[in-house]
Amino acid sequence: MRRGVILATAALLASCGKPATAPKEAPAAPPQVRVTPVGGDVQAAEVTGVGTVALRREASLGFTSAGRILRMTVNEGDRVHRGQLLAALDTTTVAADLARARAERARAAAEYKRSETLMAQGWITRPRLENAKAALESADAQVRAAGFQTANATIVAPGSGTVLARLTEPGQVVAAGTPVLIVGEEASGYVLRVPLSDRDAARLTAGTPATVTLAALGDAPMAGRVVEIGGRADRATGTFAVEIGLPDDKRLRSGQIGNARITAGGVGQSVLRVPANAVFAVRAGEGFVYVVDRGRKTVALRRVGVAEATDSGVRVTNGLTRGELVATSRVDRLKDGMKIDPIGASR
């Protein structure tokens, strides 16, 4: 009897020494993640370029004869009006030429008159009279030429405008036709001259709308239109000059730098976009998204190229294709290869 009690007690103690078995926990459910398909649209074909502002009509002014500049009455940036004196030559030389031409004409006229009298008296032949007449006509031409040079020993403004460049100084000796001043005609209006490749220039026509931004004016967009396309390429650069007419603005100045976006002909380009909250860790035109595999219910980390962000989303330049699914929620808690419960797109 006593032995039985001892054995029962030992069995009870042995059973109390065994650790209790903990119940198994159910695996955590995959997190619900909203997903969105990669969308896109077709943008109108555009041509972009950088150019400089200039008055559409700019005139290089110079003297019609060589000489020493006596005075310059304007500086760069000055506004001028039609007929205003801008520069003048020392007329000592041209005045002497005119006086010499007039003296020669007087001599030729006297010789011709005397020859006519002698011809009437039969003392000279007709060829001699004709030579005297030719000499008189030549002297008349010399007087007109010298008079023209004297009258054009000054430069006057051809119209109201702005002095864009002063290329010479008083006392400088210039040859005939040497540019002395460059004057822009304000009535012609300002344009943005943009050099474009032959391929881009061929896609444009006069009247094509354009948008211009100038950093000097705060990058506010200005509406313009193509007013002229160069008929030949620049020999040095191989580009065609395209002029975009700008609206009247008193702040415009020749030489300002502007960016142009011109609507071009042809088929537009397809643009991919994703919601802004799908992209993270953006840096230097690149970012990351989680691409969703709906069949496996997993996400995969992918690097993509990104551009500007608009109200319709972030433009993706590479790394995705239209129709792929991307995660748009919990992106800061996801990991590459993680299981998820995708919601939000058609199953």
Tab-separated table of C-alpha atoms in Angstrom:
chain	number	residue	atom	x	y	z
A	1	MET	CA	0.000	0.000	0.000
A	2	ARG	CA	2.710	2.427	0.986
A	3	ARG	CA	4.634	1.562	-2.157
A	4	GLY	CA	1.648	2.470	-4.337
A	5	VAL	CA	1.317	5.861	-2.738
A	6	ILE	CA	4.969	6.597	-3.356
A	7	LEU	CA	4.705	5.669	-7.037
A	8	ALA	CA	1.609	7.855	-7.527
A	9	THR	CA	3.332	10.776	-5.846
A	10	ALA	CA	6.409	10.389	-8.082
A	11	ALA	CA	4.247	10.314	-11.204
A	12	LEU	CA	2.446	13.469	-10.125
A	13	LEU	CA	5.729	15.316	-9.529
A	14	ALA	CA	7.054	14.204	-12.903
A	15	SER	CA	3.987	15.485	-14.675
A	16	CYS	CA	4.267	18.877	-12.921
A	17	GLY	CA	7.881	19.323	-14.125
A	18	LYS	CA	6.965	19.268	-17.871
A	19	PRO	CA	6.600	22.750	-19.495
A	20	ALA	CA	3.177	23.686	-20.822
A	21	THR	CA	2.801	23.722	-24.628
A	22	ALA	CA	1.968	27.322	-25.931
A	23	PRO	CA	-0.869	27.595	-28.502
A	24	LYS	CA	0.249	28.342	-32.069
A	25	GLU	CA	-0.335	32.003	-33.324
A	26	ALA	CA	-2.080	32.519	-36.679
A	27	PRO	CA	0.221	34.117	-39.346
A	28	ALA	CA	-0.250	37.933	-39.823
A	29	ALA	CA	-2.383	38.881	-42.804
A	30	PRO	CA	-0.548	40.711	-45.636
A	31	PRO	CA	-1.068	44.486	-45.458
A	32	GLN	CA	-3.629	46.034	-47.741
A	33	VAL	CA	-1.979	48.311	-50.304
A	34	ARG	CA	-3.692	50.525	-52.822
A	35	VAL	CA	-2.474	50.033	-56.358
A	36	THR	CA	-2.894	52.106	-59.510
A	37	PRO	CA	-2.137	51.237	-63.137
A	38	VAL	CA	0.482	53.283	-64.952
A	39	GLY	CA	-1.451	55.714	-67.137
A	40	GLY	CA	-0.498	58.037	-69.931
A	41	ASP	CA	-1.597	60.548	-72.481
A	42	VAL	CA	-0.477	61.858	-75.823
A	43	GLN	CA	1.127	65.296	-75.779
A	44	ALA	CA	1.246	67.513	-78.813
A	45	ALA	CA	4.610	67.408	-80.533
A	46	GLU	CA	6.807	70.268	-79.352
A	47	VAL	CA	10.078	71.862	-80.341
A	48	THR	CA	12.085	73.551	-77.626
A	49	GLY	CA	15.037	75.894	-77.853
A	50	VAL	CA	16.916	78.751	-76.242
A	51	GLY	CA	17.345	82.092	-77.989
A	52	THR	CA	17.954	85.801	-77.537
A	53	VAL	CA	15.576	88.735	-77.705
A	54	ALA	CA	16.153	91.252	-80.498
A	55	LEU	CA	14.304	93.911	-82.417
A	56	ARG	CA	13.052	92.335	-85.603
A	57	ARG	CA	14.606	95.013	-87.825
A	58	GLU	CA	18.115	96.157	-86.962
A	59	ALA	CA	20.112	98.433	-89.257
A	60	SER	CA	23.895	98.791	-89.445
A	61	LEU	CA	24.589	102.441	-90.287
A	62	GLY	CA	27.800	103.765	-91.850
A	63	PHE	CA	29.198	106.554	-93.986
A	64	THR	CA	29.225	106.365	-97.772
A	65	SER	CA	32.764	107.749	-97.935
A	66	ALA	CA	35.986	107.284	-96.040
A	67	GLY	CA	37.041	109.857	-93.492
A	68	ARG	CA	37.764	110.767	-89.904
A	69	ILE	CA	34.828	110.767	-87.508
A	70	LEU	CA	34.319	114.239	-86.108
A	71	ARG	CA	31.640	113.466	-83.539
A	72	MET	CA	29.245	110.833	-82.193
A	73	THR	CA	26.087	112.188	-80.601
A	74	VAL	CA	24.558	109.001	-79.143
A	75	ASN	CA	25.527	106.099	-76.900
A	76	GLU	CA	24.316	102.524	-76.620
A	77	GLY	CA	20.801	102.319	-75.218
A	78	ASP	CA	19.807	105.830	-76.303
A	79	ARG	CA	16.400	106.234	-77.909
A	80	VAL	CA	16.419	108.208	-81.156
A	81	HIS	CA	13.805	109.686	-83.489
A	82	ARG	CA	13.611	109.897	-87.271
A	83	GLY	CA	16.065	112.381	-88.788
A	84	GLN	CA	18.121	112.820	-85.598
A	85	LEU	CA	21.850	113.415	-86.189
A	86	LEU	CA	23.811	110.424	-84.904
A	87	ALA	CA	27.361	110.881	-86.224
A	88	ALA	CA	29.351	113.167	-88.537
A	89	LEU	CA	32.627	113.036	-90.469
A	90	ASP	CA	35.230	115.739	-90.679
A	91	THR	CA	34.133	117.362	-93.961
A	92	THR	CA	37.472	119.015	-94.754
A	93	THR	CA	38.329	116.437	-97.402
A	94	VAL	CA	34.891	116.048	-98.945
A	95	ALA	CA	34.381	119.820	-99.010
A	96	ALA	CA	37.689	120.205	-100.854
A	97	ASP	CA	36.613	117.513	-103.321
A	98	LEU	CA	33.358	119.375	-103.955
A	99	ALA	CA	35.162	122.674	-104.502
A	100	ARG	CA	37.588	121.020	-106.917
A	101	ALA	CA	34.724	119.401	-108.841
A	102	ARG	CA	32.891	122.714	-109.151
A	103	ALA	CA	36.029	124.460	-110.406
A	104	GLU	CA	36.576	121.762	-113.025
A	105	ARG	CA	32.977	122.079	-114.164
A	106	ALA	CA	33.351	125.839	-114.557
A	107	ARG	CA	36.457	125.309	-116.689
A	108	ALA	CA	34.718	122.632	-118.790
A	109	ALA	CA	31.671	124.852	-119.281
A	110	ALA	CA	33.848	127.754	-120.465
A	111	GLU	CA	35.743	125.463	-122.834
A	112	TYR	CA	32.535	124.116	-124.308
A	113	LYS	CA	31.142	127.626	-124.875
A	114	ARG	CA	34.343	128.729	-126.606
A	115	SER	CA	34.322	125.571	-128.753
A	116	GLU	CA	30.758	126.311	-129.837
A	117	THR	CA	31.819	129.799	-131.014
A	118	LEU	CA	34.847	128.462	-132.884
A	119	MET	CA	32.732	125.755	-134.464
A	120	ALA	CA	30.262	128.340	-135.736
A	121	GLN	CA	33.151	130.297	-137.283
A	122	GLY	CA	34.588	127.164	-138.866
A	123	TRP	CA	37.847	127.194	-136.918
A	124	ILE	CA	37.432	123.734	-135.297
A	125	THR	CA	35.956	120.410	-136.318
A	126	ARG	CA	32.847	118.805	-134.860
A	127	PRO	CA	34.780	116.014	-133.030
A	128	ARG	CA	36.579	118.692	-131.015
A	129	LEU	CA	33.234	120.245	-130.024
A	130	GLU	CA	31.930	116.836	-129.013
A	131	ASN	CA	35.030	116.278	-126.822
A	132	ALA	CA	34.371	119.590	-125.069
A	133	LYS	CA	30.746	118.583	-124.455
A	134	ALA	CA	31.804	115.199	-123.013
A	135	ALA	CA	34.264	116.953	-120.680
A	136	LEU	CA	31.462	119.220	-119.441
A	137	GLU	CA	29.134	116.255	-118.781
A	138	SER	CA	31.919	114.456	-116.905
A	139	ALA	CA	32.486	117.542	-114.762
A	140	ASP	CA	28.761	117.699	-113.994
A	141	ALA	CA	28.886	114.095	-112.812
A	142	GLN	CA	31.883	114.822	-110.570
A	143	VAL	CA	30.016	117.731	-108.966
A	144	ARG	CA	26.997	115.528	-108.249
A	145	ALA	CA	29.202	112.796	-106.749
A	146	ALA	CA	31.106	115.229	-104.570
A	147	GLY	CA	27.844	116.835	-103.492
A	148	PHE	CA	26.447	113.415	-102.561
A	149	GLN	CA	29.537	112.635	-100.474
A	150	THR	CA	29.237	115.969	-98.686
A	151	ALA	CA	25.550	115.503	-97.977
A	152	ASN	CA	26.199	111.991	-96.615
A	153	ALA	CA	29.089	112.918	-94.349
A	154	THR	CA	26.527	112.588	-91.565
A	155	ILE	CA	24.413	109.694	-90.266
A	156	VAL	CA	20.815	110.345	-89.271
A	157	ALA	CA	18.304	107.975	-87.706
A	158	PRO	CA	16.136	106.246	-90.354
A	159	GLY	CA	13.281	106.015	-87.854
A	160	SER	CA	12.427	105.934	-84.167
A	161	GLY	CA	14.356	103.250	-82.353
A	162	THR	CA	17.135	102.337	-79.950
A	163	VAL	CA	20.905	102.442	-80.397
A	164	LEU	CA	21.965	98.818	-79.924
A	165	ALA	CA	25.701	99.212	-80.545
A	166	ARG	CA	28.225	102.046	-80.940
A	167	LEU	CA	31.096	100.563	-82.907
A	168	THR	CA	33.443	103.560	-83.383
A	169	GLU	CA	34.658	106.638	-81.550
A	170	PRO	CA	35.404	110.272	-82.554
A	171	GLY	CA	38.783	110.636	-84.225
A	172	GLN	CA	38.703	107.177	-85.713
A	173	VAL	CA	39.297	106.894	-89.463
A	174	VAL	CA	36.800	104.613	-91.184
A	175	ALA	CA	36.449	103.260	-94.684
A	176	ALA	CA	33.337	103.766	-96.770
A	177	GLY	CA	30.561	101.445	-95.649
A	178	THR	CA	32.169	100.527	-92.306
A	179	PRO	CA	29.406	99.991	-89.689
A	180	VAL	CA	29.454	102.815	-87.157
A	181	LEU	CA	26.171	102.282	-85.302
A	182	ILE	CA	23.517	99.570	-85.058
A	183	VAL	CA	20.012	100.910	-84.525
A	184	GLY	CA	16.929	98.797	-83.886
A	185	GLU	CA	13.574	99.977	-85.197
A	186	GLU	CA	11.102	99.887	-82.321
A	187	ALA	CA	8.083	99.857	-84.619
A	188	SER	CA	9.158	96.424	-85.899
A	189	GLY	CA	8.625	94.870	-82.437
A	190	TYR	CA	10.711	92.392	-80.476
A	191	VAL	CA	11.307	88.768	-81.429
A	192	LEU	CA	13.041	85.800	-79.854
A	193	ARG	CA	15.619	84.404	-82.285
A	194	VAL	CA	16.058	80.666	-81.672
A	195	PRO	CA	18.588	78.505	-83.549
A	196	LEU	CA	17.057	75.119	-84.402
A	197	SER	CA	18.252	72.011	-86.205
A	198	ASP	CA	17.079	71.362	-89.746
A	199	ARG	CA	14.789	68.564	-88.531
A	200	ASP	CA	13.035	70.782	-85.980
A	201	ALA	CA	12.821	73.786	-88.301
A	202	ALA	CA	11.164	71.630	-90.981
A	203	ARG	CA	8.317	70.828	-88.558
A	204	LEU	CA	7.377	74.495	-88.116
A	205	THR	CA	5.376	76.943	-90.203
A	206	ALA	CA	4.781	80.676	-89.915
A	207	GLY	CA	2.000	81.380	-87.432
A	208	THR	CA	2.728	78.332	-85.258
A	209	PRO	CA	1.928	79.173	-81.600
A	210	ALA	CA	4.727	79.234	-79.045
A	211	THR	CA	5.259	79.897	-75.349
A	212	VAL	CA	8.272	81.957	-74.277
A	213	THR	CA	9.716	82.438	-70.786
A	214	LEU	CA	12.370	85.024	-69.952
A	215	ALA	CA	14.353	84.749	-66.725
A	216	ALA	CA	14.849	88.525	-66.739
A	217	LEU	CA	11.078	88.995	-66.503
A	218	GLY	CA	10.496	86.424	-63.793
A	219	ASP	CA	9.856	83.401	-66.021
A	220	ALA	CA	6.237	84.462	-66.572
A	221	PRO	CA	5.040	82.710	-69.765
A	222	MET	CA	4.478	84.917	-72.801
A	223	ALA	CA	2.383	83.871	-75.776
A	224	GLY	CA	3.997	84.262	-79.169
A	225	ARG	CA	3.932	82.999	-82.731
A	226	VAL	CA	6.537	82.018	-85.276
A	227	VAL	CA	6.896	84.977	-87.651
A	228	GLU	CA	9.885	83.884	-89.732
A	229	ILE	CA	11.929	80.762	-90.445
A	230	GLY	CA	15.420	81.130	-91.868
A	231	GLY	CA	15.732	80.278	-95.537
A	232	ARG	CA	19.243	78.873	-95.163
A	233	ALA	CA	21.315	77.337	-92.402
A	234	ASP	CA	24.069	79.196	-90.617
A	235	ARG	CA	27.357	78.142	-92.220
A	236	ALA	CA	29.141	77.911	-88.877
A	237	THR	CA	26.530	76.042	-86.810
A	238	GLY	CA	24.255	74.420	-89.401
A	239	THR	CA	21.162	75.704	-87.569
A	240	PHE	CA	18.187	77.666	-88.885
A	241	ALA	CA	17.167	80.927	-87.200
A	242	VAL	CA	13.511	80.909	-86.177
A	243	GLU	CA	11.951	84.202	-85.046
A	244	ILE	CA	9.088	84.188	-82.554
A	245	GLY	CA	7.096	87.414	-82.292
A	246	LEU	CA	6.736	88.695	-78.712
A	247	PRO	CA	3.962	90.850	-77.249
A	248	ASP	CA	4.579	94.530	-76.602
A	249	ASP	CA	6.325	94.856	-73.227
A	250	LYS	CA	8.357	97.864	-72.104
A	251	ARG	CA	10.694	95.570	-70.136
A	252	LEU	CA	11.973	93.789	-73.238
A	253	ARG	CA	15.590	94.489	-74.188
A	254	SER	CA	17.815	93.152	-76.935
A	255	GLY	CA	20.089	90.404	-75.663
A	256	GLN	CA	17.771	88.912	-73.037
A	257	ILE	CA	17.800	85.094	-72.924
A	258	GLY	CA	14.571	83.173	-73.359
A	259	ASN	CA	13.287	79.605	-73.567
A	260	ALA	CA	10.748	78.709	-76.238
A	261	ARG	CA	8.287	75.827	-76.510
A	262	ILE	CA	6.795	75.688	-79.994
A	263	THR	CA	3.892	73.487	-81.033
A	264	ALA	CA	5.152	71.431	-83.960
A	265	GLY	CA	3.431	69.432	-86.645
A	266	GLY	CA	3.424	65.653	-86.679
A	267	VAL	CA	2.368	62.886	-84.300
A	268	GLY	CA	2.532	63.707	-80.592
A	269	GLN	CA	4.535	61.674	-78.152
A	270	SER	CA	3.113	59.223	-75.603
A	271	VAL	CA	3.708	60.262	-71.996
A	272	LEU	CA	3.518	57.908	-68.986
A	273	ARG	CA	2.373	59.226	-65.613
A	274	VAL	CA	1.990	57.797	-62.106
A	275	PRO	CA	0.483	59.366	-58.971
A	276	ALA	CA	2.925	61.507	-57.004
A	277	ASN	CA	2.533	59.333	-53.877
A	278	ALA	CA	3.801	56.285	-55.789
A	279	VAL	CA	7.301	57.742	-56.238
A	280	PHE	CA	9.803	58.131	-53.413
A	281	ALA	CA	13.517	58.840	-52.878
A	282	VAL	CA	13.627	61.135	-55.891
A	283	ARG	CA	17.055	62.503	-56.751
A	284	ALA	CA	18.727	63.813	-59.916
A	285	GLY	CA	15.898	62.810	-62.237
A	286	GLU	CA	15.483	59.318	-60.770
A	287	GLY	CA	13.224	57.777	-58.163
A	288	PHE	CA	11.793	54.460	-56.967
A	289	VAL	CA	8.389	52.789	-57.123
A	290	TYR	CA	7.003	49.459	-55.982
A	291	VAL	CA	5.635	47.476	-58.934
A	292	VAL	CA	2.822	45.112	-57.971
A	293	ASP	CA	2.453	41.540	-59.248
A	294	ARG	CA	-1.257	40.944	-58.733
A	295	GLY	CA	-1.018	37.225	-59.461
A	296	ARG	CA	1.613	36.588	-56.789
A	297	LYS	CA	0.454	39.473	-54.614
A	298	THR	CA	3.975	40.754	-54.153
A	299	VAL	CA	5.792	44.049	-54.720
A	300	ALA	CA	9.124	44.600	-56.458
A	301	LEU	CA	11.322	47.679	-55.968
A	302	ARG	CA	12.180	49.367	-59.282
A	303	ARG	CA	14.240	52.425	-60.226
A	304	VAL	CA	12.550	54.753	-62.724
A	305	GLY	CA	13.370	57.986	-64.502
A	306	VAL	CA	11.153	60.914	-63.558
A	307	ALA	CA	10.554	64.400	-64.968
A	308	GLU	CA	8.193	67.218	-64.053
A	309	ALA	CA	5.273	66.798	-61.686
A	310	THR	CA	1.852	68.221	-62.555
A	311	ASP	CA	-1.674	67.960	-61.208
A	312	SER	CA	-2.117	64.799	-63.273
A	313	GLY	CA	0.910	63.077	-61.751
A	314	VAL	CA	4.631	62.598	-62.213
A	315	ARG	CA	5.904	62.035	-65.750
A	316	VAL	CA	7.943	58.832	-66.016
A	317	THR	CA	10.663	58.789	-68.653
A	318	ASN	CA	11.793	55.163	-68.320
A	319	GLY	CA	11.490	52.041	-66.191
A	320	LEU	CA	7.734	51.445	-66.536
A	321	THR	CA	5.255	50.442	-69.201
A	322	ARG	CA	1.624	51.417	-69.616
A	323	GLY	CA	-0.747	49.192	-67.607
A	324	GLU	CA	1.724	48.014	-64.953
A	325	LEU	CA	0.494	48.366	-61.378
A	326	VAL	CA	2.307	50.490	-58.795
A	327	ALA	CA	1.711	50.795	-55.061
A	328	THR	CA	0.310	54.159	-53.930
A	329	SER	CA	-0.039	53.588	-50.184
A	330	ARG	CA	2.231	52.298	-47.386
A	331	VAL	CA	5.253	52.765	-49.681
A	332	ASP	CA	7.373	53.706	-46.664
A	333	ARG	CA	6.597	50.327	-45.051
A	334	LEU	CA	6.994	48.033	-48.026
A	335	LYS	CA	10.036	45.929	-48.890
A	336	ASP	CA	11.196	44.302	-52.076
A	337	GLY	CA	9.434	40.927	-52.513
A	338	MET	CA	6.936	41.568	-49.714
A	339	LYS	CA	3.495	39.937	-49.783
A	340	ILE	CA	0.553	42.344	-49.941
A	341	ASP	CA	-3.188	42.429	-50.404
A	342	PRO	CA	-3.631	44.727	-53.425
A	343	ILE	CA	-6.758	46.862	-53.475
A	344	GLY	CA	-8.029	49.703	-55.586
A	345	ALA	CA	-7.552	48.401	-59.148
A	346	SER	CA	-9.704	45.882	-61.040
A	347	ARG	CA	-9.025	42.399	-59.819
